[in-house]
Coordinates of C-alpha atoms and ligand atoms in Angstrom, one line a residue:
M1 CA 8.7 20.6 68.7
S2 CA 11.5 22.8 67.4
A3 CA 9.0 25.2 65.9
A4 CA 6.8 25.2 69.0
C5 CA 9.7 25.9 71.4
A6 CA 11.2 28.6 69.2
L7 CA 7.8 30.4 69.0
A8 CA 7.1 30.0 72.7
E9 CA 10.4 31.6 73.4
A10 CA 9.5 34.5 71.1
G11 CA 6.4 35.1 73.3
L12 CA 3.7 33.3 71.3
R13 CA 1.2 31.1 73.1
V14 CA 1.8 27.7 71.6
K15 CA -0.3 24.6 71.6
L16 CA 1.3 21.4 70.4
L17 CA -1.2 18.8 69.3
E18 CA 0.3 15.2 69.3
R19 CA -1.5 12.1 68.1
R20 CA 0.3 9.8 70.5
A21 CA 0.6 9.8 74.3
Y22 CA 4.3 10.8 74.2
L23 CA 6.7 13.1 72.3
G24 CA 9.4 12.2 69.9
G25 CA 7.5 10.9 66.8
R26 CA 9.9 8.6 64.8
A27 CA 12.5 9.3 67.5
S28 CA 10.8 8.0 70.6
S29 CA 10.9 5.4 73.3
Y30 CA 8.3 3.3 75.1
R31 CA 8.0 0.4 77.5
H32 CA 8.2 -2.7 75.3
P33 CA 5.7 -5.2 76.8
G34 CA 7.6 -8.3 75.5
V35 CA 10.8 -7.4 77.5
D36 CA 9.3 -5.0 80.1
E37 CA 12.0 -2.5 79.4
V38 CA 11.9 1.1 78.1
I39 CA 13.6 1.0 74.7
D40 CA 14.1 3.5 71.9
N41 CA 12.2 2.7 68.7
C42 CA 15.7 2.7 67.3
Q43 CA 19.1 4.1 68.3
H44 CA 19.3 7.7 67.0
V45 CA 22.6 9.4 66.5
L46 CA 23.4 13.0 65.8
F47 CA 26.6 14.7 64.7
G48 CA 28.4 17.9 65.6
C49 CA 27.2 19.4 62.3
C50 CA 23.5 19.1 63.4
T51 CA 23.5 22.7 64.7
N52 CA 19.8 23.2 64.7
L53 CA 19.2 20.0 66.6
V54 CA 21.9 20.9 69.1
G55 CA 20.3 24.4 69.3
F56 CA 16.9 22.9 70.0
Y57 CA 18.4 20.7 72.7
T58 CA 20.1 23.7 74.2
R59 CA 16.9 25.7 74.1
I60 CA 14.9 23.0 76.0
G61 CA 17.8 22.3 78.4
V62 CA 18.7 18.7 77.5
A63 CA 22.0 19.3 75.6
E64 CA 24.0 17.8 78.4
R65 CA 22.2 14.5 78.1
I66 CA 24.0 13.8 74.8
H67 CA 27.2 11.7 75.0
W68 CA 29.7 12.8 72.3
T69 CA 32.5 10.7 70.8
T70 CA 35.1 11.3 68.1
T71 CA 36.0 7.6 67.6
M72 CA 34.4 4.9 65.5
T73 CA 35.4 1.3 65.7
M74 CA 35.0 -1.0 62.7
I75 CA 35.1 -4.7 63.4
E76 CA 35.6 -7.5 60.9
P77 CA 34.0 -11.0 61.4
G78 CA 36.6 -12.7 63.6
G79 CA 37.0 -9.7 65.8
Q80 CA 39.9 -7.6 64.1
Q81 CA 39.2 -3.9 65.0
T82 CA 40.0 -0.7 63.2
R83 CA 39.7 2.5 65.2
L84 CA 38.8 5.6 63.2
A85 CA 39.7 8.8 65.1
S86 CA 40.6 12.4 64.5
S87 CA 44.2 13.5 64.7
R88 CA 44.6 16.5 67.0
W89 CA 47.6 17.7 65.0
L90 CA 46.5 17.7 61.4
P91 CA 44.2 20.4 60.0
A92 CA 40.9 19.5 58.4
P93 CA 40.4 17.7 56.0
L94 CA 43.5 15.8 56.9
H95 CA 42.5 15.1 60.5
G96 CA 41.0 11.7 59.7
L97 CA 43.7 10.6 57.3
P98 CA 46.2 8.9 59.7
S99 CA 43.5 6.5 61.0
I100 CA 42.2 5.7 57.6
L101 CA 45.7 5.0 56.3
A102 CA 46.3 2.7 59.3
A103 CA 42.9 0.9 59.0
K104 CA 43.4 -2.8 59.0
A105 CA 39.9 -3.3 57.5
L106 CA 40.9 -1.6 54.3
T107 CA 43.5 -2.6 51.7
R108 CA 46.1 -0.2 50.2
A109 CA 43.9 0.0 47.0
D110 CA 40.8 0.8 49.1
K111 CA 42.6 3.6 51.0
L112 CA 43.9 5.2 47.8
A113 CA 40.5 5.0 46.2
L114 CA 38.9 6.6 49.3
A115 CA 41.6 9.3 49.4
R116 CA 40.8 10.2 45.8
A117 CA 37.1 10.2 46.4
F118 CA 37.4 12.4 49.5
R119 CA 39.6 14.9 47.5
K120 CA 37.0 15.1 44.7
L121 CA 34.1 15.6 47.2
M122 CA 35.8 18.4 49.1
R123 CA 33.7 20.8 47.0
P124 CA 29.9 20.5 47.1
V125 CA 28.3 18.7 44.2
A126 CA 25.8 20.8 42.2
A127 CA 22.3 20.2 43.8
E128 CA 20.8 19.6 40.4
S129 CA 23.2 16.7 39.7
D130 CA 21.1 13.6 38.6
E131 CA 23.9 11.1 39.3
T132 CA 23.5 8.4 41.9
L133 CA 26.2 7.7 44.4
G134 CA 26.6 4.2 42.9
T135 CA 27.3 5.5 39.4
W136 CA 29.7 8.1 40.8
L137 CA 31.6 5.4 42.8
R138 CA 32.0 3.2 39.7
R139 CA 33.0 6.2 37.6
N140 CA 35.6 7.1 40.2
G141 CA 37.3 3.7 40.5
Q142 CA 36.1 2.8 44.0
T143 CA 37.3 -0.7 44.9
P144 CA 34.8 -3.4 46.1
G145 CA 36.4 -3.1 49.6
A146 CA 35.9 0.7 49.7
I147 CA 32.4 0.3 48.5
N148 CA 31.3 -2.5 50.8
R149 CA 33.2 -1.5 53.9
F150 CA 32.9 2.3 53.7
W151 CA 30.4 3.6 51.2
R152 CA 27.7 1.0 51.8
L153 CA 28.2 0.7 55.5
V154 CA 28.9 4.2 56.6
I155 CA 27.4 6.5 54.0
A156 CA 24.5 4.5 52.5
S157 CA 23.4 3.3 55.9
A158 CA 23.4 6.9 57.2
L159 CA 21.1 7.7 54.3
N160 CA 19.2 4.5 54.7
A161 CA 19.2 3.4 51.0
D162 CA 21.3 1.5 48.5
V163 CA 24.2 3.4 46.8
D164 CA 22.2 3.2 43.6
E165 CA 19.2 4.9 45.1
I166 CA 21.1 7.9 46.6
A167 CA 21.5 11.3 44.9
L168 CA 25.2 12.2 44.8
P169 CA 24.8 15.7 46.4
Y170 CA 23.3 14.1 49.5
A171 CA 26.1 11.6 49.8
A172 CA 28.7 14.3 49.2
K173 CA 27.1 16.4 51.9
V174 CA 27.4 13.6 54.4
I175 CA 31.1 13.1 53.5
R176 CA 31.9 16.7 53.8
E177 CA 30.1 17.2 57.1
L178 CA 31.2 14.0 58.8
F179 CA 34.7 13.5 57.5
L180 CA 36.1 16.7 55.9
N181 CA 34.9 20.0 57.3
S182 CA 36.2 19.6 60.9
A183 CA 36.6 17.0 63.7
E184 CA 33.9 18.8 65.6
A185 CA 31.4 18.5 62.7
G186 CA 32.0 14.8 62.5
S187 CA 31.8 14.0 66.2
M188 CA 28.9 11.6 67.0
G189 CA 26.3 12.2 69.7
M190 CA 24.0 9.6 71.4
S191 CA 21.4 10.2 74.1
T192 CA 22.1 9.0 77.6
V193 CA 18.4 8.8 78.3
P194 CA 15.5 7.2 76.3
L195 CA 14.4 9.4 73.4
S196 CA 10.9 10.3 74.7
E197 CA 12.5 11.3 78.1
L198 CA 14.9 13.5 76.1
Y199 CA 12.1 15.1 74.2
S200 CA 9.9 15.5 77.2
G201 CA 12.1 18.6 77.8
A202 CA 10.1 20.2 75.0
E203 CA 6.9 19.7 77.0
Q204 CA 8.4 21.3 80.1
F205 CA 9.8 24.2 78.1
L206 CA 6.4 24.9 76.5
R207 CA 4.7 24.8 79.9
E208 CA 7.2 27.2 81.4
H209 CA 6.6 29.5 78.4
G210 CA 2.8 29.6 78.7
G211 CA 2.3 26.9 76.1
E212 CA 0.9 23.4 76.3
V213 CA 1.1 19.9 74.8
V214 CA -2.1 18.1 74.1
F215 CA -1.6 14.4 73.9
N216 CA -3.8 11.8 72.1
A217 CA -5.0 14.7 69.9
S218 CA -4.9 13.4 66.3
V219 CA -5.9 16.3 64.1
E220 CA -8.8 15.2 61.9
G221 CA -9.8 18.4 60.2
A222 CA -8.8 22.1 59.8
A223 CA -11.0 25.0 58.8
W224 CA -9.9 28.5 57.9
D225 CA -12.1 31.4 59.0
E226 CA -11.2 34.2 56.6
E227 CA -13.2 36.8 58.4
N228 CA -11.5 36.4 61.7
S229 CA -8.2 35.1 60.3
Q230 CA -8.3 32.0 62.4
W231 CA -7.8 28.2 62.1
T232 CA -10.1 25.8 63.8
L233 CA -8.6 22.3 64.3
T234 CA -10.8 19.3 65.1
T235 CA -9.5 16.4 67.2
R236 CA -11.4 13.5 68.7
T237 CA -11.0 15.1 72.2
G238 CA -11.7 18.7 71.4
I239 CA -11.5 21.8 69.1
H240 CA -8.6 24.1 69.0
V241 CA -8.5 27.7 67.6
A242 CA -5.3 29.4 66.5
D243 CA -4.1 32.4 64.5
F244 CA -1.3 30.4 62.9
L245 CA -0.9 26.7 62.1
V246 CA 2.4 24.8 61.6
I247 CA 1.8 21.3 60.1
A248 CA 4.7 19.2 61.2
L249 CA 3.9 15.7 60.0
P250 CA 5.7 13.1 57.9
F251 CA 4.7 13.1 54.2
E252 CA 2.3 10.2 54.8
G253 CA 0.5 12.1 57.6
T254 CA 0.4 15.3 55.5
A255 CA -1.1 13.3 52.6
K256 CA -3.9 12.1 55.0
L257 CA -4.6 15.6 56.1
L258 CA -4.9 17.1 52.6
P259 CA -8.5 16.1 51.9
L260 CA -9.5 17.5 55.3
M261 CA -7.9 20.9 54.6
P262 CA -9.8 23.8 52.9
P263 CA -9.4 24.0 49.1
A264 CA -6.5 26.3 48.0
D265 CA -4.3 27.0 45.0
G266 CA -1.2 24.9 45.3
V267 CA -2.8 21.9 47.0
E268 CA -2.5 19.8 43.8
K269 CA 1.2 20.6 43.5
L270 CA 1.8 19.6 47.2
A271 CA -0.1 16.4 46.6
S272 CA 2.0 15.6 43.6
Q273 CA 5.2 16.3 45.5
I274 CA 4.0 14.0 48.3
A275 CA 3.2 11.3 45.7
R276 CA 6.9 11.3 44.7
Q277 CA 8.1 10.6 48.2
A278 CA 9.1 7.1 49.3
H279 CA 10.4 5.7 52.6
G280 CA 13.0 3.1 53.6
P281 CA 12.9 0.6 56.6
I282 CA 15.2 0.4 59.6
C283 CA 15.2 -2.5 62.0
S284 CA 16.7 -2.8 65.4
V285 CA 17.3 -5.9 67.5
H286 CA 17.6 -5.5 71.2
L287 CA 19.4 -8.1 73.2
W288 CA 19.9 -8.6 76.9
F289 CA 22.8 -10.9 77.9
D290 CA 23.6 -12.2 81.4
R291 CA 27.1 -10.7 81.2
E292 CA 29.2 -8.1 79.4
V293 CA 30.1 -9.2 75.9
T294 CA 32.1 -6.2 74.8
E295 CA 33.8 -3.2 76.4
L296 CA 33.1 -1.0 73.3
D297 CA 30.3 1.7 73.5
H298 CA 29.5 1.2 69.8
A299 CA 30.9 -0.3 66.6
V300 CA 30.4 -0.6 62.9
L301 CA 30.1 -4.3 62.0
L302 CA 31.5 -5.2 58.6
D303 CA 30.4 -7.7 55.9
R304 CA 27.2 -8.9 57.7
E305 CA 23.5 -8.1 57.8
I306 CA 23.8 -6.3 61.1
H307 CA 25.5 -2.9 60.7
W308 CA 25.8 -1.1 63.9
M309 CA 26.2 -2.2 67.5
Y310 CA 25.2 0.2 70.4
N311 CA 26.1 -1.0 73.9
K312 CA 23.2 0.6 75.7
S313 CA 24.4 -0.6 79.1
R314 CA 27.5 1.6 78.7
L315 CA 25.8 4.5 76.8
Q316 CA 23.0 4.6 79.4
P317 CA 24.7 3.6 82.6
W318 CA 21.7 4.4 84.7
R319 CA 20.2 1.1 83.4
T320 CA 20.6 -1.1 86.5
A321 CA 20.0 -4.4 84.8
K322 CA 22.8 -7.0 85.5
G323 CA 24.6 -8.2 82.4
S324 CA 24.4 -6.1 79.3
Y325 CA 21.9 -4.6 76.8
L326 CA 23.0 -4.3 73.2
E327 CA 21.1 -2.7 70.4
L328 CA 21.9 -3.8 66.8
V329 CA 20.7 -1.7 63.9
V330 CA 20.1 -2.8 60.3
S331 CA 19.6 0.0 57.8
A332 CA 18.4 -0.1 54.2
S333 CA 17.7 -3.8 54.3
R334 CA 14.3 -4.8 53.0
E335 CA 15.3 -8.5 53.2
F336 CA 16.0 -8.2 57.0
A337 CA 12.7 -6.3 57.5
A338 CA 10.9 -9.3 55.9
L339 CA 12.3 -11.8 58.4
S340 CA 10.1 -13.1 61.3
R341 CA 11.0 -12.1 64.8
E342 CA 12.6 -15.5 65.6
E343 CA 14.6 -15.5 62.3
A344 CA 15.8 -11.9 62.8
I345 CA 16.9 -12.4 66.4
A346 CA 18.6 -15.7 65.7
L347 CA 20.5 -14.2 62.7
A348 CA 21.5 -11.2 64.8
V349 CA 22.9 -13.3 67.7
R350 CA 24.7 -15.6 65.3
E351 CA 26.4 -12.7 63.5
L352 CA 27.1 -10.9 66.8
A353 CA 29.1 -13.9 68.0
E354 CA 31.4 -13.6 64.9
F355 CA 32.4 -10.1 66.2
F356 CA 32.4 -10.7 69.9
P357 CA 33.3 -14.3 70.9
Q358 CA 31.9 -13.9 74.4
V359 CA 28.4 -14.0 72.9
A360 CA 28.8 -17.7 72.3
T361 CA 29.1 -18.4 76.1
A362 CA 26.7 -15.7 77.3
K363 CA 23.1 -16.4 78.0
L364 CA 20.6 -14.5 76.0
E365 CA 18.1 -13.4 78.7
K366 CA 15.5 -11.7 76.5
A367 CA 15.3 -10.0 73.1
A368 CA 13.1 -7.7 71.1
L369 CA 12.8 -6.8 67.4
V370 CA 11.6 -3.4 66.3
K371 CA 10.8 -2.9 62.6
E372 CA 10.2 0.7 61.5
V373 CA 9.0 0.2 57.9
R374 CA 8.5 3.9 57.3
A375 CA 11.7 5.1 59.0
T376 CA 13.1 7.7 56.7
F377 CA 12.3 9.3 53.3
T378 CA 14.6 8.3 50.5
V379 CA 16.8 10.8 48.6
P380 CA 17.0 9.6 45.0
P381 CA 18.1 12.1 42.2
G382 CA 15.5 14.7 41.6
I383 CA 14.1 14.5 45.2
D384 CA 14.6 18.2 45.9
A385 CA 11.8 19.1 43.4
A386 CA 9.5 17.0 45.5
R387 CA 10.4 18.7 48.9
P388 CA 8.0 21.5 49.5
R389 CA 9.1 24.8 51.1
T390 CA 7.9 26.2 54.4
A391 CA 5.1 28.3 52.9
S392 CA 1.9 26.2 52.4
P393 CA -1.0 26.6 50.0
W394 CA -3.1 28.0 52.9
P395 CA -3.0 31.3 54.7
N396 CA -1.2 31.6 58.0
C397 CA -0.1 28.0 57.7
M398 CA 3.5 26.7 57.5
L399 CA 4.9 23.3 56.7
A400 CA 7.6 21.5 58.7
G401 CA 8.9 18.0 59.1
D402 CA 12.2 16.4 58.0
W403 CA 11.0 16.0 54.4
I404 CA 10.5 19.8 53.9
A405 CA 13.1 21.5 51.7
T406 CA 16.0 21.9 54.1
G407 CA 18.8 20.4 52.0
W408 CA 19.3 17.7 54.7
P409 CA 18.4 14.0 54.4
S410 CA 15.8 12.4 56.7
T411 CA 17.3 13.2 60.1
M412 CA 16.4 14.9 63.4
E413 CA 18.5 17.8 62.2
S414 CA 16.3 18.2 59.1
A415 CA 13.2 18.1 61.3
A416 CA 14.7 20.7 63.7
R417 CA 15.7 23.0 60.8
S418 CA 12.3 22.8 59.2
G419 CA 10.8 23.8 62.5
H420 CA 13.1 26.8 62.9
L421 CA 12.3 27.8 59.3
A422 CA 8.5 27.5 60.1
A423 CA 8.9 29.6 63.3
E424 CA 10.8 32.3 61.3
A425 CA 8.0 32.3 58.7
V426 CA 5.3 32.7 61.4
C427 CA 7.2 35.7 62.9
A428 CA 7.7 37.2 59.4
A429 CA 3.9 36.9 58.8
M430 CA 3.3 38.8 62.0
D431 CA 5.8 41.5 60.8
E432 CA 8.0 40.7 63.7
P433 CA 10.9 39.0 61.9
R434 CA 13.2 36.8 64.1
T435 CA 16.0 34.4 63.3
F436 CA 15.8 30.9 64.7
L437 CA 18.0 29.0 62.2
D438 CA 21.3 28.1 63.9
P439 CA 24.2 28.8 61.5
D440 CA 26.2 25.9 60.1
L441 CA 29.6 25.1 61.7
K442 CA 32.3 26.8 59.7
P443 CA 34.8 24.5 57.9
R444 CA 38.1 24.4 59.7
G445 CA 41.8 24.1 58.8
L446 CA 42.4 23.9 55.0
M447 CA 38.7 23.4 54.4
R448 CA 38.3 27.1 55.0
F449 CA 40.1 27.7 51.7
V450 CA 38.0 25.3 49.6
R451 CA 35.7 27.2 47.3
T452 CA 32.2 26.4 48.3
A453 CA 30.6 26.9 44.9
A454 CA 29.3 23.6 43.6
S455 CA 31.4 21.5 41.2
S456 CA 29.9 19.3 38.5
Ligands
LIG1 C1 14.3 3.5 63.0 C2 14.7 4.9 62.8 C3 16.1 5.2 62.9 C4 16.5 6.6 62.7 N1 17.8 6.9 62.9 C5 18.1 8.2 62.9 C6 19.4 8.7 63.4 O1 20.2 7.9 63.8 N2 19.6 10.0 63.3 C7 18.7 10.9 62.8 O2 19.0 12.1 62.8 N3 17.5 10.5 62.4 C8 17.2 9.2 62.4 N4 15.9 8.8 62.0 C9 15.0 9.8 61.4 C10 14.3 10.7 62.4 O3 13.7 9.9 63.4 C11 13.3 11.6 61.7 O4 14.0 12.3 60.7 C12 12.7 12.6 62.6 O5 12.2 12.0 63.8 C13 11.6 13.3 61.9 O6 10.9 14.2 62.7 P1 9.6 14.9 62.3 O7 9.2 15.8 63.4 O8 9.8 15.5 60.9 O9 8.5 13.7 62.1 P2 8.0 12.6 63.1 O10 9.1 12.3 64.1 O11 7.4 11.5 62.3 O12 6.9 13.4 64.0 C14 5.6 13.7 63.5 C15 4.7 13.7 64.7 O13 3.4 14.0 64.3 C16 2.5 13.1 65.0 N5 1.3 13.0 64.2 C17 1.1 12.3 63.0 N6 -0.1 12.6 62.5 C18 -0.8 13.4 63.4 C19 -2.0 14.0 63.4 N7 -3.0 13.8 62.4 N8 -2.3 14.8 64.4 C20 -1.4 15.1 65.4 N9 -0.2 14.5 65.4 C21 0.1 13.7 64.4 C22 3.2 11.8 65.2 O14 2.7 11.1 66.2 C23 4.7 12.3 65.4 O15 4.9 12.6 66.8 C24 15.5 7.5 62.2 C25 14.2 7.2 62.1 C26 13.8 5.9 62.4 C27 12.3 5.5 62.3

């Protein structure tokens, strides 16, 4: 979508072929038949540092539909709350320090360990480092409290993997962007409308710029006509001809397409890169209660299977249902993904009551469980060698999708970046170079003086 809209804005006539009947891909919403409600396949959050995603939202006119916050509440079983917020008076990277020092959820030893770790991670880690986050945490004296209540819950869950499966440079990037560079970079955004409604802005934008979205159009084959420099794409519902092709699929979808593409040098390498990719699951439990059970918009839930609580009734106030609608997210948990619907919902409600006592007296009106087994690609050490660049093995064909070499983990920002890179590559191939990549936010305060060359 980001490639299509950037190119449409540049004056190209763009056709977006989408297999499903709605936009959004892995970030989408639909009417769940079991609860008769429109739900997101999972709560998606973005951060201020997601400049290309914000740029894309701005281009298609939906940026004001994002609700931003700079506070994060951690809750312990029993209900004790710790509020992490940015100080307005202290320069980055010290802006988060007062609330971390005051955190009731962390011991003195945890806080000292975190402060030491943050100081070390102020400078980027060399991209070629083959260390995992887990090894680095143990090597750098991180306490069990800091590991379980911060590194596992906040960082590993953002990267949707266990600390021992995450390449250190990716974890270090998340720390710098969310906690060190600036308060603005770390502010968190959530859509106030269902995700497919948010992304339907792309369809309208394309139409207004002479393009079109073709739904239910699964691409089943692509042929390159050398003589006329044209691609012909086959879908069940029709044939589409184009001068340029951007393949913006997840790695599994790209793998399925490979045997249907024309032979070319470099296809084998691409196939071997795809073979090294793996994905991690994310589950979400959607609960409707007959009354409000918390006044918080969202929270990080400590020491239990459920990790994040999003109060959708508050985040999406247009929802008219009486009572309240909460979404609970469980990242990087293969065990939770293996539970049955009944087991998962019962566990989620039981645990939720430990954080919010009102749950015990509230009536659960209805519930849904969404398991996304192929939610995100994992970022173990060495993954960068398995992330292909924008240029593809085929002529006039670019690759996009979150798993392309953007330097970002599996996020909507990585997808938006990859799309902007693909759009730039198309314009370059037409000898009409354009810049679509939105620049990163500049570090603020004292972070401006931190050397950006990677440390080892
Ligand atoms: C449960 C869950 C939670 C997540 N949480 C977050 C989060 O909080 N923040 C965040 O930034 N990211 C999050 N992500 C990751 C984010 O959703 C992805 O990184 C992003 O959506 C990837 O976008 P993409 O365009 O690369 O791929 P996709 O979203 O997978 O889009 C690919 C599109 O191609 C279509 N398609 C596939 N095959 C064909 C074909 N043959 N022909 C035509 N069309 C085809 C698909 O239908 C889909 O629409 C989460 C993902 C999941 C699943």
